[in-house]
GROMACS .gro file of C-alpha atoms in nm:
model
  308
    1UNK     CA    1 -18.402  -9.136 -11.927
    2UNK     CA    2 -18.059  -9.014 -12.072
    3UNK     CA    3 -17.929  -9.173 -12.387
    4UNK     CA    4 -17.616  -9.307 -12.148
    5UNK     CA    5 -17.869  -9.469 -11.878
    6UNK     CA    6 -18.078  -9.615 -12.140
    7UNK     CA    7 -17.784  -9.766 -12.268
    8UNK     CA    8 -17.679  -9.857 -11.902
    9UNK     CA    9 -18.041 -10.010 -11.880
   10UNK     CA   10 -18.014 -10.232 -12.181
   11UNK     CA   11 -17.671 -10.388 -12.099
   12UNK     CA   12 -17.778 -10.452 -11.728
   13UNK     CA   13 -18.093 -10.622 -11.873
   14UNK     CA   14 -17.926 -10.832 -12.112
   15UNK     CA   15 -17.720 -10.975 -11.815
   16UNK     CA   16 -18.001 -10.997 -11.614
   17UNK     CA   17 -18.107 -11.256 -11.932
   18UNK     CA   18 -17.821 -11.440 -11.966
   19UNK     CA   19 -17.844 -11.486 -11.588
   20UNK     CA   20 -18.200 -11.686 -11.687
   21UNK     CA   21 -18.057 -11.862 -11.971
   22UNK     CA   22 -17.799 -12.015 -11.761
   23UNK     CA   23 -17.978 -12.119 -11.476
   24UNK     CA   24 -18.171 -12.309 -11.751
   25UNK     CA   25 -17.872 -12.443 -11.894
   26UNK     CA   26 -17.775 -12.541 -11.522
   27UNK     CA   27 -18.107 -12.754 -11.481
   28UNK     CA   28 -18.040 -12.911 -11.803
   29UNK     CA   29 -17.684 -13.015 -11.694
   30UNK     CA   30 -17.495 -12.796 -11.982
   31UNK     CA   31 -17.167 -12.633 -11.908
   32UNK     CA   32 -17.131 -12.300 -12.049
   33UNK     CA   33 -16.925 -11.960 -12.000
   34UNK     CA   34 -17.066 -11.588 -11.972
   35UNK     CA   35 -16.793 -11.382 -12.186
   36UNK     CA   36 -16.848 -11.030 -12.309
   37UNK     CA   37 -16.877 -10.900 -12.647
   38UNK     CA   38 -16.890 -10.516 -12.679
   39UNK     CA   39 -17.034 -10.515 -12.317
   40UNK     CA   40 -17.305 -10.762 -12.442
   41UNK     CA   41 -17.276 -11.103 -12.269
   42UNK     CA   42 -17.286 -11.394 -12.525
   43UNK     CA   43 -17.306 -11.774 -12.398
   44UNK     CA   44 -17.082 -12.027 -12.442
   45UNK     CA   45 -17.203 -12.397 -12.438
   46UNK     CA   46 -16.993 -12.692 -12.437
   47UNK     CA   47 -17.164 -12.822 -12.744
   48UNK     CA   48 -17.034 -12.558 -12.923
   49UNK     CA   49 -17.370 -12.307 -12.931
   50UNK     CA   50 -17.320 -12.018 -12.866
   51UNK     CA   51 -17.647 -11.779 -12.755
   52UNK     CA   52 -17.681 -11.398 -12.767
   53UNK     CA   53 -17.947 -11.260 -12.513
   54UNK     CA   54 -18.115 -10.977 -12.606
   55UNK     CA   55 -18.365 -10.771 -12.341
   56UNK     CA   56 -18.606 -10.554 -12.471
   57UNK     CA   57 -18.603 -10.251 -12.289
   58UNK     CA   58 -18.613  -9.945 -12.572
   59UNK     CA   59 -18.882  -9.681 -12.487
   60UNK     CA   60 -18.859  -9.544 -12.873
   61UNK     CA   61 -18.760  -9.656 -13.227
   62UNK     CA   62 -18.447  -9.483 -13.191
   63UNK     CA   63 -18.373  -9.648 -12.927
   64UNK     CA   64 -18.410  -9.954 -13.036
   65UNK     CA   65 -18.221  -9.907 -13.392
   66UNK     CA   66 -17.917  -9.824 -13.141
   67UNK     CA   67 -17.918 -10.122 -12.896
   68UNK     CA   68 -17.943 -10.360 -13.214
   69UNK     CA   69 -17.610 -10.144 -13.396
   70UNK     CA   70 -17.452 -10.232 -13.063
   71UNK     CA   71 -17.563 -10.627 -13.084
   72UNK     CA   72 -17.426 -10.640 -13.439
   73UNK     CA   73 -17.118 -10.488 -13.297
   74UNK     CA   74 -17.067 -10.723 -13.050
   75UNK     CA   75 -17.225 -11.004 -13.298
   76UNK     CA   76 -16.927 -10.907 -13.541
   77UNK     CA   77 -16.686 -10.933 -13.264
   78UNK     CA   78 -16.829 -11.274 -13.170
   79UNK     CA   79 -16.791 -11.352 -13.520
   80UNK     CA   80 -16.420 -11.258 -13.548
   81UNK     CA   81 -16.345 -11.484 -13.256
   82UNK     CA   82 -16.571 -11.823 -13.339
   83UNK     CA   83 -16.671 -11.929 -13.661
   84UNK     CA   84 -17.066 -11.846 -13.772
   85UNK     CA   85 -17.315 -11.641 -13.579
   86UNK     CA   86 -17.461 -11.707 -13.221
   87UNK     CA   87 -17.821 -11.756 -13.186
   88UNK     CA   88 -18.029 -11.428 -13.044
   89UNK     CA   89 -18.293 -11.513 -12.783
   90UNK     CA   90 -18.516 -11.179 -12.720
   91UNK     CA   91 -18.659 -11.147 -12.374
   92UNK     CA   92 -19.022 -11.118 -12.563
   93UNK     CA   93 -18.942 -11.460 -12.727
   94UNK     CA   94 -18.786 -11.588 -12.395
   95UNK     CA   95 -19.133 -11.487 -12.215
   96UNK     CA   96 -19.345 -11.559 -12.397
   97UNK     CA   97 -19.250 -11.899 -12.581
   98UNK     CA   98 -19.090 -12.037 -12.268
   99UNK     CA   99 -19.101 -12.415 -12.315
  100UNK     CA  100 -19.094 -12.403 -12.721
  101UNK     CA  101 -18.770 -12.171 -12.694
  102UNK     CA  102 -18.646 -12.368 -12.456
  103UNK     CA  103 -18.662 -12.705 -12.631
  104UNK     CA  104 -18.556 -12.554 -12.964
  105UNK     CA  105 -18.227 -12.450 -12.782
  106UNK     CA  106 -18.168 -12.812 -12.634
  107UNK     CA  107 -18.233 -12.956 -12.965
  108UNK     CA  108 -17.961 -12.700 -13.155
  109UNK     CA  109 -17.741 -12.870 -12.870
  110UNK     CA  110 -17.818 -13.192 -12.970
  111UNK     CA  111 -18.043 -13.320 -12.722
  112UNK     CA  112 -18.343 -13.366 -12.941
  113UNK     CA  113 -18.548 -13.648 -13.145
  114UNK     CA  114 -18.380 -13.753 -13.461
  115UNK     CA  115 -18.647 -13.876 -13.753
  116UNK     CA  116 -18.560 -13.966 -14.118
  117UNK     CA  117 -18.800 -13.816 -14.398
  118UNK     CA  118 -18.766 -14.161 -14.562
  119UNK     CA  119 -19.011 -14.251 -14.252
  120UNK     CA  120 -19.268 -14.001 -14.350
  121UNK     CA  121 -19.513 -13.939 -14.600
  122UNK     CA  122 -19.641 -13.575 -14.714
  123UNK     CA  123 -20.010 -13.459 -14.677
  124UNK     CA  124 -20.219 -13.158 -14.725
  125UNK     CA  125 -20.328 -12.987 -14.417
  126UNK     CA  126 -20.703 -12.804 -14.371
  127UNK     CA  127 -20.632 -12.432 -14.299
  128UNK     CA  128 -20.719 -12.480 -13.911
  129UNK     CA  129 -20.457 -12.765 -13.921
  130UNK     CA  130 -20.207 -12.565 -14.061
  131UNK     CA  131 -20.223 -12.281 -13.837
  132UNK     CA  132 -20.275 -12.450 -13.539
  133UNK     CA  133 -19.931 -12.594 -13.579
  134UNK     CA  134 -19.768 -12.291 -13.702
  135UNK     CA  135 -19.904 -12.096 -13.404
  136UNK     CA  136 -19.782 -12.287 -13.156
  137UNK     CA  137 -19.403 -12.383 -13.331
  138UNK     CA  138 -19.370 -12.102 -13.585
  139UNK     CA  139 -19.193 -11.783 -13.388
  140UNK     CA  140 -19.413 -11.596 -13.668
  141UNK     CA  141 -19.697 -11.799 -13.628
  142UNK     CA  142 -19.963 -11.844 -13.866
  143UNK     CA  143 -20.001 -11.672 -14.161
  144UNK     CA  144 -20.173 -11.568 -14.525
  145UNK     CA  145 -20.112 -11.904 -14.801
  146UNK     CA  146 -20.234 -12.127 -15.089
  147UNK     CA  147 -20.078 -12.446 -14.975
  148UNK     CA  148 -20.028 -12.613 -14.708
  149UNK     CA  149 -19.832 -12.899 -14.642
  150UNK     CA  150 -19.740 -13.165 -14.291
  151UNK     CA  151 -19.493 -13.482 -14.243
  152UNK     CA  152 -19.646 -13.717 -14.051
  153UNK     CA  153 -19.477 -14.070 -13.928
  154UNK     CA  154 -19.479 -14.377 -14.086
  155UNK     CA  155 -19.319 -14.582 -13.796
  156UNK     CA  156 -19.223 -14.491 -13.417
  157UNK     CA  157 -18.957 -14.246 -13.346
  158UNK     CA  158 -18.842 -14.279 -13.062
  159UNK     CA  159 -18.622 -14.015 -12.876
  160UNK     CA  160 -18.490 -13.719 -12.576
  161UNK     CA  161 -18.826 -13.646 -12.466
  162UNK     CA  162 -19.044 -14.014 -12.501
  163UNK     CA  163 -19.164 -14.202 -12.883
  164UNK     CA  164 -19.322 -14.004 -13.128
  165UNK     CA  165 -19.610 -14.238 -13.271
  166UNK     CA  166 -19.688 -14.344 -13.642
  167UNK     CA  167 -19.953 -14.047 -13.766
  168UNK     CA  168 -19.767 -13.757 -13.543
  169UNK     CA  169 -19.751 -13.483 -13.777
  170UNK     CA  170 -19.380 -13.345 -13.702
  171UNK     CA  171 -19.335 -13.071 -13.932
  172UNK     CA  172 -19.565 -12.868 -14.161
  173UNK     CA  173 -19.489 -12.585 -14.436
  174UNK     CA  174 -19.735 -12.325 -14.594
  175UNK     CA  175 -19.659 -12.161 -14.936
  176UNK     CA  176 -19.787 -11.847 -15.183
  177UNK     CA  177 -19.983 -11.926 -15.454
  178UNK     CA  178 -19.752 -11.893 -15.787
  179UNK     CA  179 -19.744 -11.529 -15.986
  180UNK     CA  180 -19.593 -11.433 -16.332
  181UNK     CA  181 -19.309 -11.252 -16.277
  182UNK     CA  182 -19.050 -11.194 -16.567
  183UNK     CA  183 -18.668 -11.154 -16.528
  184UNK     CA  184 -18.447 -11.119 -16.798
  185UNK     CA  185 -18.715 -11.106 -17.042
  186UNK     CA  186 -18.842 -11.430 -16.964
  187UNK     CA  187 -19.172 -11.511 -16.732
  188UNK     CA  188 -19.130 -11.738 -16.452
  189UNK     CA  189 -19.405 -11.862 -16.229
  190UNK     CA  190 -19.260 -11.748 -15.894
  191UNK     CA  191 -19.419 -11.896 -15.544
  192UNK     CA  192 -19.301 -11.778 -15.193
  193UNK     CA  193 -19.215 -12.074 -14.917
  194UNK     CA  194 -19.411 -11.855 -14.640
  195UNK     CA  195 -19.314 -12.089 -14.322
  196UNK     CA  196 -19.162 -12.407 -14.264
  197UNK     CA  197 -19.199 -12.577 -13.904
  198UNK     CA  198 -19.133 -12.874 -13.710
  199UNK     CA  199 -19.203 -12.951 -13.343
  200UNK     CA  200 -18.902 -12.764 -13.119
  201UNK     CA  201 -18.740 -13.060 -13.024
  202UNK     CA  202 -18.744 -13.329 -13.361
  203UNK     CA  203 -18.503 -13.307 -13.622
  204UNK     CA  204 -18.642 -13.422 -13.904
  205UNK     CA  205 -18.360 -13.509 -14.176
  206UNK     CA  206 -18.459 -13.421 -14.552
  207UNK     CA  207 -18.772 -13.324 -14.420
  208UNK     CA  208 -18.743 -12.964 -14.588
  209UNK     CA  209 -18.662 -13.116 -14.961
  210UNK     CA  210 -18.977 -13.360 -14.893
  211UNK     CA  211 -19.187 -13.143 -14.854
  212UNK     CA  212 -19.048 -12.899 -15.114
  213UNK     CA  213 -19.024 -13.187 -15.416
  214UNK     CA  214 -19.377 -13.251 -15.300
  215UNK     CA  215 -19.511 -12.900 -15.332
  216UNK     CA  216 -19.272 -12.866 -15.657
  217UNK     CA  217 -19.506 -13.166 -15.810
  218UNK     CA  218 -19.817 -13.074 -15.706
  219UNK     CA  219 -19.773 -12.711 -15.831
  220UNK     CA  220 -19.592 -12.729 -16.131
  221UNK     CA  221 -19.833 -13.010 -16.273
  222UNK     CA  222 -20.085 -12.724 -16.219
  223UNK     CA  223 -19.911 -12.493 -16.455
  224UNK     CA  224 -19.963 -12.629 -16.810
  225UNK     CA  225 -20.053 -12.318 -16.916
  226UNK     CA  226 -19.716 -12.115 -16.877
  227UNK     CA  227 -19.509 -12.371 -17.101
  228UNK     CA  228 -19.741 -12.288 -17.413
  229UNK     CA  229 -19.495 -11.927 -17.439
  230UNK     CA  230 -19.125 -11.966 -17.559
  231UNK     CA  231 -19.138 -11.693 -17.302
  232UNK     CA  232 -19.197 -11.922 -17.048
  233UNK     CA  233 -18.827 -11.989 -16.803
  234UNK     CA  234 -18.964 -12.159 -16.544
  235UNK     CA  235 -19.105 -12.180 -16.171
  236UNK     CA  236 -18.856 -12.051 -15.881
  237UNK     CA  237 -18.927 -12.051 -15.467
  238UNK     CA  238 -18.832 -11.785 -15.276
  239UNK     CA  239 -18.801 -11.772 -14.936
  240UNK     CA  240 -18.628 -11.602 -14.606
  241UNK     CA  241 -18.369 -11.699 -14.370
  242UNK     CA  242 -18.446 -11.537 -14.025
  243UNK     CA  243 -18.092 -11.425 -13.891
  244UNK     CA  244 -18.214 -11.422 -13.525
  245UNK     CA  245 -18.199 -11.860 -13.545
  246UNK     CA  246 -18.021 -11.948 -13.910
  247UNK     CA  247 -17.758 -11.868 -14.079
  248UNK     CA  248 -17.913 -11.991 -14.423
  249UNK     CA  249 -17.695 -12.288 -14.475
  250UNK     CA  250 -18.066 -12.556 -14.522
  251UNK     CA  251 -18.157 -12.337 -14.846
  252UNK     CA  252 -17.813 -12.347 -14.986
  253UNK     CA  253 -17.816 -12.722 -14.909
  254UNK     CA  254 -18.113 -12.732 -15.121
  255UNK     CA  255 -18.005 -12.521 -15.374
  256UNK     CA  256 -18.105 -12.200 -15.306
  257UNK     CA  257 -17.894 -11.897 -15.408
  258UNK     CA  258 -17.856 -11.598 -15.202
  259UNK     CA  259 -18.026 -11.274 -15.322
  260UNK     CA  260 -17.928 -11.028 -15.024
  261UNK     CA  261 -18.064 -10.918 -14.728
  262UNK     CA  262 -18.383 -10.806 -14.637
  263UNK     CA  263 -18.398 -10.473 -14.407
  264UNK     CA  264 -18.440 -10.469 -14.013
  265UNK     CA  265 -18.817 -10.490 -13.935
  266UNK     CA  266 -18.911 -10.229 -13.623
  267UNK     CA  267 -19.154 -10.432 -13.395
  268UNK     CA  268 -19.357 -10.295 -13.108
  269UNK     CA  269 -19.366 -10.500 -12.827
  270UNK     CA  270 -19.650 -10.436 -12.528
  271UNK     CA  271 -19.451 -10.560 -12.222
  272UNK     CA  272 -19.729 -10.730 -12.036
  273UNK     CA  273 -19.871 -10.998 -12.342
  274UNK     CA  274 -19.469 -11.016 -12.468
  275UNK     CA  275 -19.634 -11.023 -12.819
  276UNK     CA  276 -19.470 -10.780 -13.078
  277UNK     CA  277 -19.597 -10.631 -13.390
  278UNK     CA  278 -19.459 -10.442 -13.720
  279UNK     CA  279 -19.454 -10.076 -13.668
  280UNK     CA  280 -19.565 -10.078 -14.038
  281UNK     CA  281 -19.875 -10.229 -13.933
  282UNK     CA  282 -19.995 -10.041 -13.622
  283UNK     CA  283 -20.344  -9.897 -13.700
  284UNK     CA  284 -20.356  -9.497 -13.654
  285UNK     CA  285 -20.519  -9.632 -13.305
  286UNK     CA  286 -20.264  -9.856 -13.164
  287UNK     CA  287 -20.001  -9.643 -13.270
  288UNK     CA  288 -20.139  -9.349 -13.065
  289UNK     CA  289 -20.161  -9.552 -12.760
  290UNK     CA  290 -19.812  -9.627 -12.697
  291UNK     CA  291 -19.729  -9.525 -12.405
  292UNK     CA  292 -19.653  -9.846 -12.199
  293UNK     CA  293 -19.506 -10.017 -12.502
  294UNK     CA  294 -19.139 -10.103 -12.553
  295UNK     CA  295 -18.947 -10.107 -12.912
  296UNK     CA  296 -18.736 -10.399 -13.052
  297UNK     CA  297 -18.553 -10.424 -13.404
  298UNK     CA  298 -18.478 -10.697 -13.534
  299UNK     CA  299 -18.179 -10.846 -13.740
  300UNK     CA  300 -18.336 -10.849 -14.104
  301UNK     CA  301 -18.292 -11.194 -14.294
  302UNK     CA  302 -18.163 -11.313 -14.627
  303UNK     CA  303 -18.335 -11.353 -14.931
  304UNK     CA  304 -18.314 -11.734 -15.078
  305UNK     CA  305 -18.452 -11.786 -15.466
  306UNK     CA  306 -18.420 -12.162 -15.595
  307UNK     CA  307 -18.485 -12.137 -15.973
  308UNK     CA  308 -18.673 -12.465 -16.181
   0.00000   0.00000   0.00000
C-alpha cells in the first residue's frame, strides 16, 4: 500500500472509531459533536470531554511514527481551539478493554462513584493481590515492585453503578524499592511510583496522597542508615504521567515538579489478541514473525520528581 492510501486507510479508520465511540455515547444518553482536526475526528461531549480516536492500522514503524505526527498535529490544533488536551482512545485499548475503557470514560464525564480517602484505610497487598488488580484496571497492567499498597472502605459508598461495601479495595499502587542516587553532590534515596490504580468508575478523593504519605512513612522509617552522611539530601518519588489519559495536573497537586518528557514508546500490536508490546522488547523470535502484526506509537509521558 502507497504512503497516500495508508494514510487514506488510517483517517477512514479513525472515523470508523469515532463512529463506535458515539454510538456508545448514544446508549449512555451523552450529547456530543464529531468535528475535524487535521482530518482526524475528535469528540465533543457536552460535559466538556473531549476524546481523540485513534485506529491502529500501521503495517511498519514508519508508519506508525507518521500517523501519530499527524495526531499531534491535529492534537495541537485541538489544543489551540479548547483549553487542555483530549483524551486518546486506541482501537487496541477500545478492543480489548471494552467495559473498563468504557466506564473510565463515563467516570471522566462525571457519571461515576465519588469516595473520600478520609473513609479508607491503607494496607499492604500480597503480590497476587496486587497484580490481580493492576491487571484488570491498570492499561499497563501488572508489573516488577517492592511495595505494594490498596485503599479499602471503611463505610458504604454508595454510587452510578450500585454501593461499594466496607472492605472493597478501590484503588491500589505498587512502588520501586529506594536506590542512592546523588544530584548536586548530595545522595538522595530515590524510589519510582510504578502504577497507581483505582476501579474505572470510583473517584477516590485524596486517595493518591494517602497512599503516598503512607508509603512515604513506611519507607523512609526504613532508611536510618542514609541520614548518618552530611551527604545525605533526602528521599524523592518519581513517577510518569501517561499523555494518552492525563495531563499531569494530580502530581503537581501533590507537589511534584515537572522534569520533561519521556520519548514515544513504539509498540507492536498483533491484531487478533489487541495486546501490544515494546518493540524494545520483542525477542529475536517474535520480532521475525511479524508479518500479521500492526504498529502503534504512542504519545510519550512526562516525567514527575517530588523531592523529601
Amino acid at each position: 500500500m502507497g504512503q497516500s492510501a495508508a494514510k487514506d486507510d488510517f483517517q477512514s479508520s479513525c472515523r470508523q472509531m469515532a463512529g463506535r465511540i458515539a454510538g456508545f455515547l448514544d446508549d449512555e444518553e451523552i450529547r456530543f459533536s464529531v468535528r475535524g482536526e487535521s482530518e482526524l475526528p475528535v469528540i465533543h461531549t457536552e460535559t466538556g470531554l473531549r476524546i481523540m480516536p485513534l485506529a491502529i492500522t500501521a503495517r511498519s514503524t514508519e508508519e506508525a511514527h507518521e500517523f501519530r505526527i499527524l495526531a499531534e498535529n491535529a492534537i495541537a490544533e485541538a489544543e489551540g481551539k479548547d483549553k487542555g488536551r483530549p483524551i486518546i482512545i486506541t482501537e487496541d485499548r477500545w478492543r480489548s478493554e471494552g467495559d473498563c475503557i468504557r466506564r473510565r470514560l463515563l467516570a471522566h464525564m462525571g457519571i461515576f462513584t465519588h469516595v473520600f480517602a478520609r473513609n479508607c484505610e491503607v494496607r499492604k497487598l500480597h503480590k497476587g493481590e496486587a497484580a490481580d488488580f493492576m491487571n484488570r484496571w491498570h492499561s499497563y497492567g501488572d508489573a516488577t515492585c517492592r511495595y505494594r499498597l490498596g485503599l479499602f472502605l471503611k463505610k458504604p459508598a454508595r454510587g452510578a453503578n450500585g454501593e461499594l461495601q466496607p472492605g472493597e479495595m478501590v484503588a491500589a499502587a505498587t512502588f520501586s524499592n529506594g536506590r542512592l542516587m546523588e544530584r548536586g553532590g548530595k545522595y538522595y534515596r530515590s524510589y519510582q511510583w510504578i502504577r497507581y490504580a483505582s476501579l474505572p468508575d470510583v473517584r477516590v478523593t485524596g486517595g493518591m496522597g494517602k497512599i503516598m504519605k503512607h508509603f512515604l512513612d513506611e519507607a523512609i522509617a526504613g532508611d536510618e542508615e542514609d541520614r548518618s552522611t552530611d551527604r545525605f539530601g533526602g528521599w524523592d518519588i518519581m513517577s510518569y504521567a501517561d499523555l494518552e489519559w492525563s495531563d499531569g495536573n494530580v502530581y503537581r497537586r501533590l507537589g511534584f515538579a515537572d522534569e520533561g518528557l519521556k520519548s514515544p514508546v513504539m509498540y507492536r500490536v498483533d491484531p487478533i489478541t489487541w495486546t501490544r508490546k515494546p518493540v524494545f522488547r520483542l525477542s529475536d523470535d517474535e520480532a521475525a514473525h511479524n508479518a500479521d502484526c500492526m504498529y502503534y506509537e504512542n504519545f510519550g509521558s512526562t516525567r514527575y520528581r517530588l523531592t523529601i
